[in-house]
Amino acid sequence: MQLLRRIGLVLLWLAAPLVAFAALNKNDPYLLVLRGAGNIALVVASLLIVAVLLWRGHWRSIAGKLLVVLWCSPPVLMSAAHLKFELRKHGVLAAGAAEARQLGPHFMVGYSSFSEVARLAGQGLIGGVYVTRHNIRGRGIEALRAELAALQDVRRAAGLPPLVVAADQEGGIVGHLAPPLTKVPALATLAGLAPDEQQAKAEEFGRIHGSELAALGVNLNLAPVLDLKPPQRRNRLDFHTLIGQRAIATDPIVVSTIASAYVRGLEESGVGATLKHFPGIGRVRTDTHHFSASLDTPVKELEVSDWLPFREVLSHSRSALMVGHVTLTAVDPDRAASHSKRVVDGIIRDKWGYQGMVMTDDLVMGAIYQNDVCKAVVEALNAGVDMLLVAYDGAQFYRVFACALEGSRQGKLDAAMLRASETRLARSFPIEQARAAPSPIQLVETSPSRTGGSPVRGETRTRSR
């Protein structure tokens, strides 16, 4: 019995700093699973342990007193973290109308609470929302459709432009609203077909996604993936990017052919496409969901390979362009492409002449979030990025927007860049498409094909964007 008590005390000493750390960082994206009930459980467990330690008389020794103090700290630290969050949230919500309307259009946020996101939408603090599987879990698709329509009503009542509403329906392993929407095979399944068949099937897949998303009230799909399929096996620690399964092909011509047809199908249905993840993550072995990553390939080589599909599809579509958190070392070795002026303004805007909507990959990814978030936010806006995405953990919006707010108040934001971005957003296809009211959902039935059958219903496995 004495041995068991000693083991229990050792475990309490080891667990106390871990629980205190979790309490202090309760708002970190990595601890999202502990939000709500998890946080309450930590506090209750800490208080019960303190009660047991006091009951057994551990407070009589110095070591016992220290252990009791350690287990008293989680509730205190959690309260401090919550207070910090609430103060930051209050500061964002208290932003003036002029500040909100200047900065708000540049932010797209994922959400769990309708009332909370409706307030952000009504105050003009956001320009778009991102919906995914947790927005439909436990309820019907019609509930989400009504919710999105209600958000657009809030915008109209406030005299604001319609929201950009985005979803992540690539096909294959990434189909965050499928089911209940139709689960379409990955575009990579078309790579082995003849060019005419590739185009026909890809356009069909685009129409399936487009018609269902449009009926739901979604006007922007975060697809297709244009990264070239990596020739070698990726890092075994790559749990989320999974680009080997999501990329279409290794041949840029095949990627261009299939992606162009898919985009046509989307646009014919009234939904915009988003080409991702420029400058390309097919050659990168590190998962930017968790770590910084570098793309060391020379620009001349990228121009005749990885970048061909991006330029080809952008040249004859109204697609948006998503820039990833990979550092293009030959152009800007000091920052990720998503907030590099040399990449966004220098290559995409000036060299390519692209004046459509550029958006970041999710800022709640380790490559950005574990570094200087505020620096990245300010630099992205000054680089000419139009939309900053906060998708995985919508609560981080307050931190990200506070960075922009602080940058604006300190005169760090480029007013000319913001005006140019405002012009691009005003004429971009998602805003125009959003003005049309969604129609009732119609799930699309398709005939079997040589790619392995008709679209099916099934669960997806990745949080990738």
mmCIF file with all atom_site columns, N, CA and C in Angstrom, residues 4-47:
data_model
loop_
_atom_site.group_PDB
_atom_site.id
_atom_site.type_symbol
_atom_site.label_atom_id
_atom_site.label_alt_id
_atom_site.label_comp_id
_atom_site.label_asym_id
_atom_site.label_entity_id
_atom_site.label_seq_id
_atom_site.pdbx_PDB_ins_code
_atom_site.Cartn_x
_atom_site.Cartn_y
_atom_site.Cartn_z
_atom_site.occupancy
_atom_site.B_iso_or_equiv
_atom_site.pdbx_formal_charge
_atom_site.auth_seq_id
_atom_site.auth_comp_id
_atom_site.auth_asym_id
_atom_site.auth_atom_id
_atom_site.pdbx_PDB_model_num
ATOM 1   N N  . LEU A 1 4  ? 2.160   1.922  -3.421  1.00 0.00 ? 4  LEU A N  1
ATOM 2   C CA . LEU A 1 4  ? 1.142   2.514  -4.295  1.00 0.00 ? 4  LEU A CA 1
ATOM 3   C C  . LEU A 1 4  ? 0.957   4.002  -4.004  1.00 0.00 ? 4  LEU A C  1
ATOM 4   N N  . ARG A 1 5  ? 1.014   4.360  -2.700  1.00 0.00 ? 5  ARG A N  1
ATOM 5   C CA . ARG A 1 5  ? 0.882   5.773  -2.343  1.00 0.00 ? 5  ARG A CA 1
ATOM 6   C C  . ARG A 1 5  ? 2.041   6.579  -2.895  1.00 0.00 ? 5  ARG A C  1
ATOM 7   N N  . ARG A 1 6  ? 3.238   6.007  -2.801  1.00 0.00 ? 6  ARG A N  1
ATOM 8   C CA . ARG A 1 6  ? 4.419   6.714  -3.326  1.00 0.00 ? 6  ARG A CA 1
ATOM 9   C C  . ARG A 1 6  ? 4.338   6.891  -4.844  1.00 0.00 ? 6  ARG A C  1
ATOM 10  N N  . ILE A 1 7  ? 3.894   5.831  -5.520  1.00 0.00 ? 7  ILE A N  1
ATOM 11  C CA . ILE A 1 7  ? 3.726   5.926  -6.979  1.00 0.00 ? 7  ILE A CA 1
ATOM 12  C C  . ILE A 1 7  ? 2.682   6.990  -7.311  1.00 0.00 ? 7  ILE A C  1
ATOM 13  N N  . GLY A 1 8  ? 1.590   7.027  -6.522  1.00 0.00 ? 8  GLY A N  1
ATOM 14  C CA . GLY A 1 8  ? 0.552   8.035  -6.750  1.00 0.00 ? 8  GLY A CA 1
ATOM 15  C C  . GLY A 1 8  ? 1.086   9.443  -6.577  1.00 0.00 ? 8  GLY A C  1
ATOM 16  N N  . LEU A 1 9  ? 1.905   9.643  -5.540  1.00 0.00 ? 9  LEU A N  1
ATOM 17  C CA . LEU A 1 9  ? 2.484   10.975 -5.307  1.00 0.00 ? 9  LEU A CA 1
ATOM 18  C C  . LEU A 1 9  ? 3.428   11.369 -6.438  1.00 0.00 ? 9  LEU A C  1
ATOM 19  N N  . VAL A 1 10 ? 4.229   10.411 -6.917  1.00 0.00 ? 10 VAL A N  1
ATOM 20  C CA . VAL A 1 10 ? 5.135   10.691 -8.040  1.00 0.00 ? 10 VAL A CA 1
ATOM 21  C C  . VAL A 1 10 ? 4.342   11.105 -9.276  1.00 0.00 ? 10 VAL A C  1
ATOM 22  N N  . LEU A 1 11 ? 3.254   10.376 -9.519  1.00 0.00 ? 11 LEU A N  1
ATOM 23  C CA . LEU A 1 11 ? 2.423   10.713 -10.677 1.00 0.00 ? 11 LEU A CA 1
ATOM 24  C C  . LEU A 1 11 ? 1.790   12.098 -10.521 1.00 0.00 ? 11 LEU A C  1
ATOM 25  N N  . LEU A 1 12 ? 1.391   12.438 -9.316  1.00 0.00 ? 12 LEU A N  1
ATOM 26  C CA . LEU A 1 12 ? 0.821   13.769 -9.078  1.00 0.00 ? 12 LEU A CA 1
ATOM 27  C C  . LEU A 1 12 ? 1.859   14.857 -9.308  1.00 0.00 ? 12 LEU A C  1
ATOM 28  N N  . TRP A 1 13 ? 3.106   14.620 -8.883  1.00 0.00 ? 13 TRP A N  1
ATOM 29  C CA . TRP A 1 13 ? 4.176   15.594 -9.123  1.00 0.00 ? 13 TRP A CA 1
ATOM 30  C C  . TRP A 1 13 ? 4.445   15.765 -10.621 1.00 0.00 ? 13 TRP A C  1
ATOM 31  N N  . LEU A 1 14 ? 4.393   14.651 -11.344 1.00 0.00 ? 14 LEU A N  1
ATOM 32  C CA . LEU A 1 14 ? 4.650   14.716 -12.790 1.00 0.00 ? 14 LEU A CA 1
ATOM 33  C C  . LEU A 1 14 ? 3.485   15.354 -13.535 1.00 0.00 ? 14 LEU A C  1
ATOM 34  N N  . ALA A 1 15 ? 2.270   15.056 -13.094 1.00 0.00 ? 15 ALA A N  1
ATOM 35  C CA . ALA A 1 15 ? 1.094   15.543 -13.823 1.00 0.00 ? 15 ALA A CA 1
ATOM 36  C C  . ALA A 1 15 ? 0.806   17.011 -13.566 1.00 0.00 ? 15 ALA A C  1
ATOM 37  N N  . ALA A 1 16 ? 1.151   17.502 -12.361 1.00 0.00 ? 16 ALA A N  1
ATOM 38  C CA . ALA A 1 16 ? 0.804   18.884 -11.993 1.00 0.00 ? 16 ALA A CA 1
ATOM 39  C C  . ALA A 1 16 ? 1.312   19.922 -12.988 1.00 0.00 ? 16 ALA A C  1
ATOM 40  N N  . PRO A 1 17 ? 2.619   19.907 -13.367 1.00 0.00 ? 17 PRO A N  1
ATOM 41  C CA . PRO A 1 17 ? 3.081   20.921 -14.331 1.00 0.00 ? 17 PRO A CA 1
ATOM 42  C C  . PRO A 1 17 ? 2.442   20.772 -15.708 1.00 0.00 ? 17 PRO A C  1
ATOM 43  N N  . LEU A 1 18 ? 2.121   19.527 -16.097 1.00 0.00 ? 18 LEU A N  1
ATOM 44  C CA . LEU A 1 18 ? 1.478   19.322 -17.399 1.00 0.00 ? 18 LEU A CA 1
ATOM 45  C C  . LEU A 1 18 ? 0.067   19.907 -17.411 1.00 0.00 ? 18 LEU A C  1
ATOM 46  N N  . VAL A 1 19 ? -0.663  19.668 -16.330 1.00 0.00 ? 19 VAL A N  1
ATOM 47  C CA . VAL A 1 19 ? -2.019  20.199 -16.241 1.00 0.00 ? 19 VAL A CA 1
ATOM 48  C C  . VAL A 1 19 ? -1.986  21.724 -16.158 1.00 0.00 ? 19 VAL A C  1
ATOM 49  N N  . ALA A 1 20 ? -1.001  22.263 -15.404 1.00 0.00 ? 20 ALA A N  1
ATOM 50  C CA . ALA A 1 20 ? -0.861  23.719 -15.303 1.00 0.00 ? 20 ALA A CA 1
ATOM 51  C C  . ALA A 1 20 ? -0.547  24.332 -16.670 1.00 0.00 ? 20 ALA A C  1
ATOM 52  N N  . PHE A 1 21 ? 0.318   23.662 -17.426 1.00 0.00 ? 21 PHE A N  1
ATOM 53  C CA . PHE A 1 21 ? 0.657   24.146 -18.773 1.00 0.00 ? 21 PHE A CA 1
ATOM 54  C C  . PHE A 1 21 ? -0.568  24.146 -19.671 1.00 0.00 ? 21 PHE A C  1
ATOM 55  N N  . ALA A 1 22 ? -1.353  23.064 -19.611 1.00 0.00 ? 22 ALA A N  1
ATOM 56  C CA . ALA A 1 22 ? -2.572  22.981 -20.419 1.00 0.00 ? 22 ALA A CA 1
ATOM 57  C C  . ALA A 1 22 ? -3.554  24.073 -20.026 1.00 0.00 ? 22 ALA A C  1
ATOM 58  N N  . ALA A 1 23 ? -3.641  24.348 -18.719 1.00 0.00 ? 23 ALA A N  1
ATOM 59  C CA . ALA A 1 23 ? -4.562  25.384 -18.250 1.00 0.00 ? 23 ALA A CA 1
ATOM 60  C C  . ALA A 1 23 ? -4.148  26.760 -18.742 1.00 0.00 ? 23 ALA A C  1
ATOM 61  N N  . LEU A 1 24 ? -2.849  27.035 -18.675 1.00 0.00 ? 24 LEU A N  1
ATOM 62  C CA . LEU A 1 24 ? -2.340  28.335 -19.106 1.00 0.00 ? 24 LEU A CA 1
ATOM 63  C C  . LEU A 1 24 ? -2.521  28.547 -20.600 1.00 0.00 ? 24 LEU A C  1
ATOM 64  N N  . ASN A 1 25 ? -2.477  27.450 -21.361 1.00 0.00 ? 25 ASN A N  1
ATOM 65  C CA . ASN A 1 25 ? -2.577  27.524 -22.821 1.00 0.00 ? 25 ASN A CA 1
ATOM 66  C C  . ASN A 1 25 ? -3.904  26.968 -23.320 1.00 0.00 ? 25 ASN A C  1
ATOM 67  N N  . LYS A 1 26 ? -4.954  27.146 -22.539 1.00 0.00 ? 26 LYS A N  1
ATOM 68  C CA . LYS A 1 26 ? -6.263  26.568 -22.858 1.00 0.00 ? 26 LYS A CA 1
ATOM 69  C C  . LYS A 1 26 ? -6.805  27.003 -24.207 1.00 0.00 ? 26 LYS A C  1
ATOM 70  N N  . ASN A 1 27 ? -6.358  28.166 -24.706 1.00 0.00 ? 27 ASN A N  1
ATOM 71  C CA . ASN A 1 27 ? -6.879  28.677 -25.979 1.00 0.00 ? 27 ASN A CA 1
ATOM 72  C C  . ASN A 1 27 ? -6.010  28.304 -27.177 1.00 0.00 ? 27 ASN A C  1
ATOM 73  N N  . ASP A 1 28 ? -4.959  27.523 -26.944 1.00 0.00 ? 28 ASP A N  1
ATOM 74  C CA . ASP A 1 28 ? -4.093  27.116 -28.047 1.00 0.00 ? 28 ASP A CA 1
ATOM 75  C C  . ASP A 1 28 ? -4.838  26.154 -28.977 1.00 0.00 ? 28 ASP A C  1
ATOM 76  N N  . PRO A 1 29 ? -4.639  26.263 -30.287 1.00 0.00 ? 29 PRO A N  1
ATOM 77  C CA . PRO A 1 29 ? -5.332  25.361 -31.224 1.00 0.00 ? 29 PRO A CA 1
ATOM 78  C C  . PRO A 1 29 ? -5.061  23.891 -30.960 1.00 0.00 ? 29 PRO A C  1
ATOM 79  N N  . TYR A 1 30 ? -3.855  23.570 -30.480 1.00 0.00 ? 30 TYR A N  1
ATOM 80  C CA . TYR A 1 30 ? -3.537  22.166 -30.219 1.00 0.00 ? 30 TYR A CA 1
ATOM 81  C C  . TYR A 1 30 ? -4.369  21.591 -29.072 1.00 0.00 ? 30 TYR A C  1
ATOM 82  N N  . LEU A 1 31 ? -4.936  22.452 -28.247 1.00 0.00 ? 31 LEU A N  1
ATOM 83  C CA . LEU A 1 31 ? -5.751  21.998 -27.125 1.00 0.00 ? 31 LEU A CA 1
ATOM 84  C C  . LEU A 1 31 ? -7.244  22.207 -27.386 1.00 0.00 ? 31 LEU A C  1
ATOM 85  N N  . LEU A 1 32 ? -7.587  22.320 -28.658 1.00 0.00 ? 32 LEU A N  1
ATOM 86  C CA . LEU A 1 32 ? -8.988  22.537 -29.028 1.00 0.00 ? 32 LEU A CA 1
ATOM 87  C C  . LEU A 1 32 ? -9.893  21.438 -28.477 1.00 0.00 ? 32 LEU A C  1
ATOM 88  N N  . VAL A 1 33 ? -9.382  20.215 -28.420 1.00 0.00 ? 33 VAL A N  1
ATOM 89  C CA . VAL A 1 33 ? -10.179 19.088 -27.950 1.00 0.00 ? 33 VAL A CA 1
ATOM 90  C C  . VAL A 1 33 ? -10.570 19.242 -26.481 1.00 0.00 ? 33 VAL A C  1
ATOM 91  N N  . LEU A 1 34 ? -9.830  20.075 -25.729 1.00 0.00 ? 34 LEU A N  1
ATOM 92  C CA . LEU A 1 34 ? -10.136 20.259 -24.307 1.00 0.00 ? 34 LEU A CA 1
ATOM 93  C C  . LEU A 1 34 ? -11.109 21.395 -24.034 1.00 0.00 ? 34 LEU A C  1
ATOM 94  N N  . ARG A 1 35 ? -11.480 22.131 -25.084 1.00 0.00 ? 35 ARG A N  1
ATOM 95  C CA . ARG A 1 35 ? -12.369 23.273 -24.870 1.00 0.00 ? 35 ARG A CA 1
ATOM 96  C C  . ARG A 1 35 ? -13.696 22.817 -24.274 1.00 0.00 ? 35 ARG A C  1
ATOM 97  N N  . GLY A 1 36 ? -14.316 23.710 -23.546 1.00 0.00 ? 36 GLY A N  1
ATOM 98  C CA . GLY A 1 36 ? -15.634 23.410 -22.992 1.00 0.00 ? 36 GLY A CA 1
ATOM 99  C C  . GLY A 1 36 ? -15.563 22.388 -21.884 1.00 0.00 ? 36 GLY A C  1
ATOM 100 N N  . ALA A 1 37 ? -16.121 21.200 -22.118 1.00 0.00 ? 37 ALA A N  1
ATOM 101 C CA . ALA A 1 37 ? -16.198 20.152 -21.096 1.00 0.00 ? 37 ALA A CA 1
ATOM 102 C C  . ALA A 1 37 ? -14.810 19.733 -20.629 1.00 0.00 ? 37 ALA A C  1
ATOM 103 N N  . GLY A 1 38 ? -13.837 19.716 -21.523 1.00 0.00 ? 38 GLY A N  1
ATOM 104 C CA . GLY A 1 38 ? -12.478 19.328 -21.154 1.00 0.00 ? 38 GLY A CA 1
ATOM 105 C C  . GLY A 1 38 ? -11.869 20.283 -20.146 1.00 0.00 ? 38 GLY A C  1
ATOM 106 N N  . ASN A 1 39 ? -12.075 21.582 -20.354 1.00 0.00 ? 39 ASN A N  1
ATOM 107 C CA . ASN A 1 39 ? -11.561 22.569 -19.412 1.00 0.00 ? 39 ASN A CA 1
ATOM 108 C C  . ASN A 1 39 ? -12.234 22.440 -18.052 1.00 0.00 ? 39 ASN A C  1
ATOM 109 N N  . ILE A 1 40 ? -13.526 22.233 -18.057 1.00 0.00 ? 40 ILE A N  1
ATOM 110 C CA . ILE A 1 40 ? -14.262 22.062 -16.792 1.00 0.00 ? 40 ILE A CA 1
ATOM 111 C C  . ILE A 1 40 ? -13.747 20.834 -16.050 1.00 0.00 ? 40 ILE A C  1
ATOM 112 N N  . ALA A 1 41 ? -13.487 19.747 -16.802 1.00 0.00 ? 41 ALA A N  1
ATOM 113 C CA . ALA A 1 41 ? -12.985 18.514 -16.190 1.00 0.00 ? 41 ALA A CA 1
ATOM 114 C C  . ALA A 1 41 ? -11.620 18.736 -15.548 1.00 0.00 ? 41 ALA A C  1
ATOM 115 N N  . LEU A 1 42 ? -10.751 19.522 -16.212 1.00 0.00 ? 42 LEU A N  1
ATOM 116 C CA . LEU A 1 42 ? -9.433  19.815 -15.640 1.00 0.00 ? 42 LEU A CA 1
ATOM 117 C C  . LEU A 1 42 ? -9.545  20.575 -14.328 1.00 0.00 ? 42 LEU A C  1
ATOM 118 N N  . VAL A 1 43 ? -10.417 21.561 -14.313 1.00 0.00 ? 43 VAL A N  1
ATOM 119 C CA . VAL A 1 43 ? -10.597 22.360 -13.091 1.00 0.00 ? 43 VAL A CA 1
ATOM 120 C C  . VAL A 1 43 ? -11.153 21.503 -11.973 1.00 0.00 ? 43 VAL A C  1
ATOM 121 N N  . VAL A 1 44 ? -12.195 20.726 -12.259 1.00 0.00 ? 44 VAL A N  1
ATOM 122 C CA . VAL A 1 44 ? -12.806 19.874 -11.241 1.00 0.00 ? 44 VAL A CA 1
ATOM 123 C C  . VAL A 1 44 ? -11.799 18.863 -10.712 1.00 0.00 ? 44 VAL A C  1
ATOM 124 N N  . ALA A 1 45 ? -11.020 18.242 -11.635 1.00 0.00 ? 45 ALA A N  1
ATOM 125 C CA . ALA A 1 45 ? -10.016 17.259 -11.219 1.00 0.00 ? 45 ALA A CA 1
ATOM 126 C C  . ALA A 1 45 ? -8.961  17.905 -10.325 1.00 0.00 ? 45 ALA A C  1
ATOM 127 N N  . SER A 1 46 ? -8.528  19.107 -10.688 1.00 0.00 ? 46 SER A N  1
ATOM 128 C CA . SER A 1 46 ? -7.521  19.814 -9.881  1.00 0.00 ? 46 SER A CA 1
ATOM 129 C C  . SER A 1 46 ? -8.038  20.087 -8.478  1.00 0.00 ? 46 SER A C  1
ATOM 130 N N  . LEU A 1 47 ? -9.261  20.564 -8.380  1.00 0.00 ? 47 LEU A N  1
ATOM 131 C CA . LEU A 1 47 ? -9.833  20.882 -7.073  1.00 0.00 ? 47 LEU A CA 1
ATOM 132 C C  . LEU A 1 47 ? -10.048 19.617 -6.232  1.00 0.00 ? 47 LEU A C  1
#
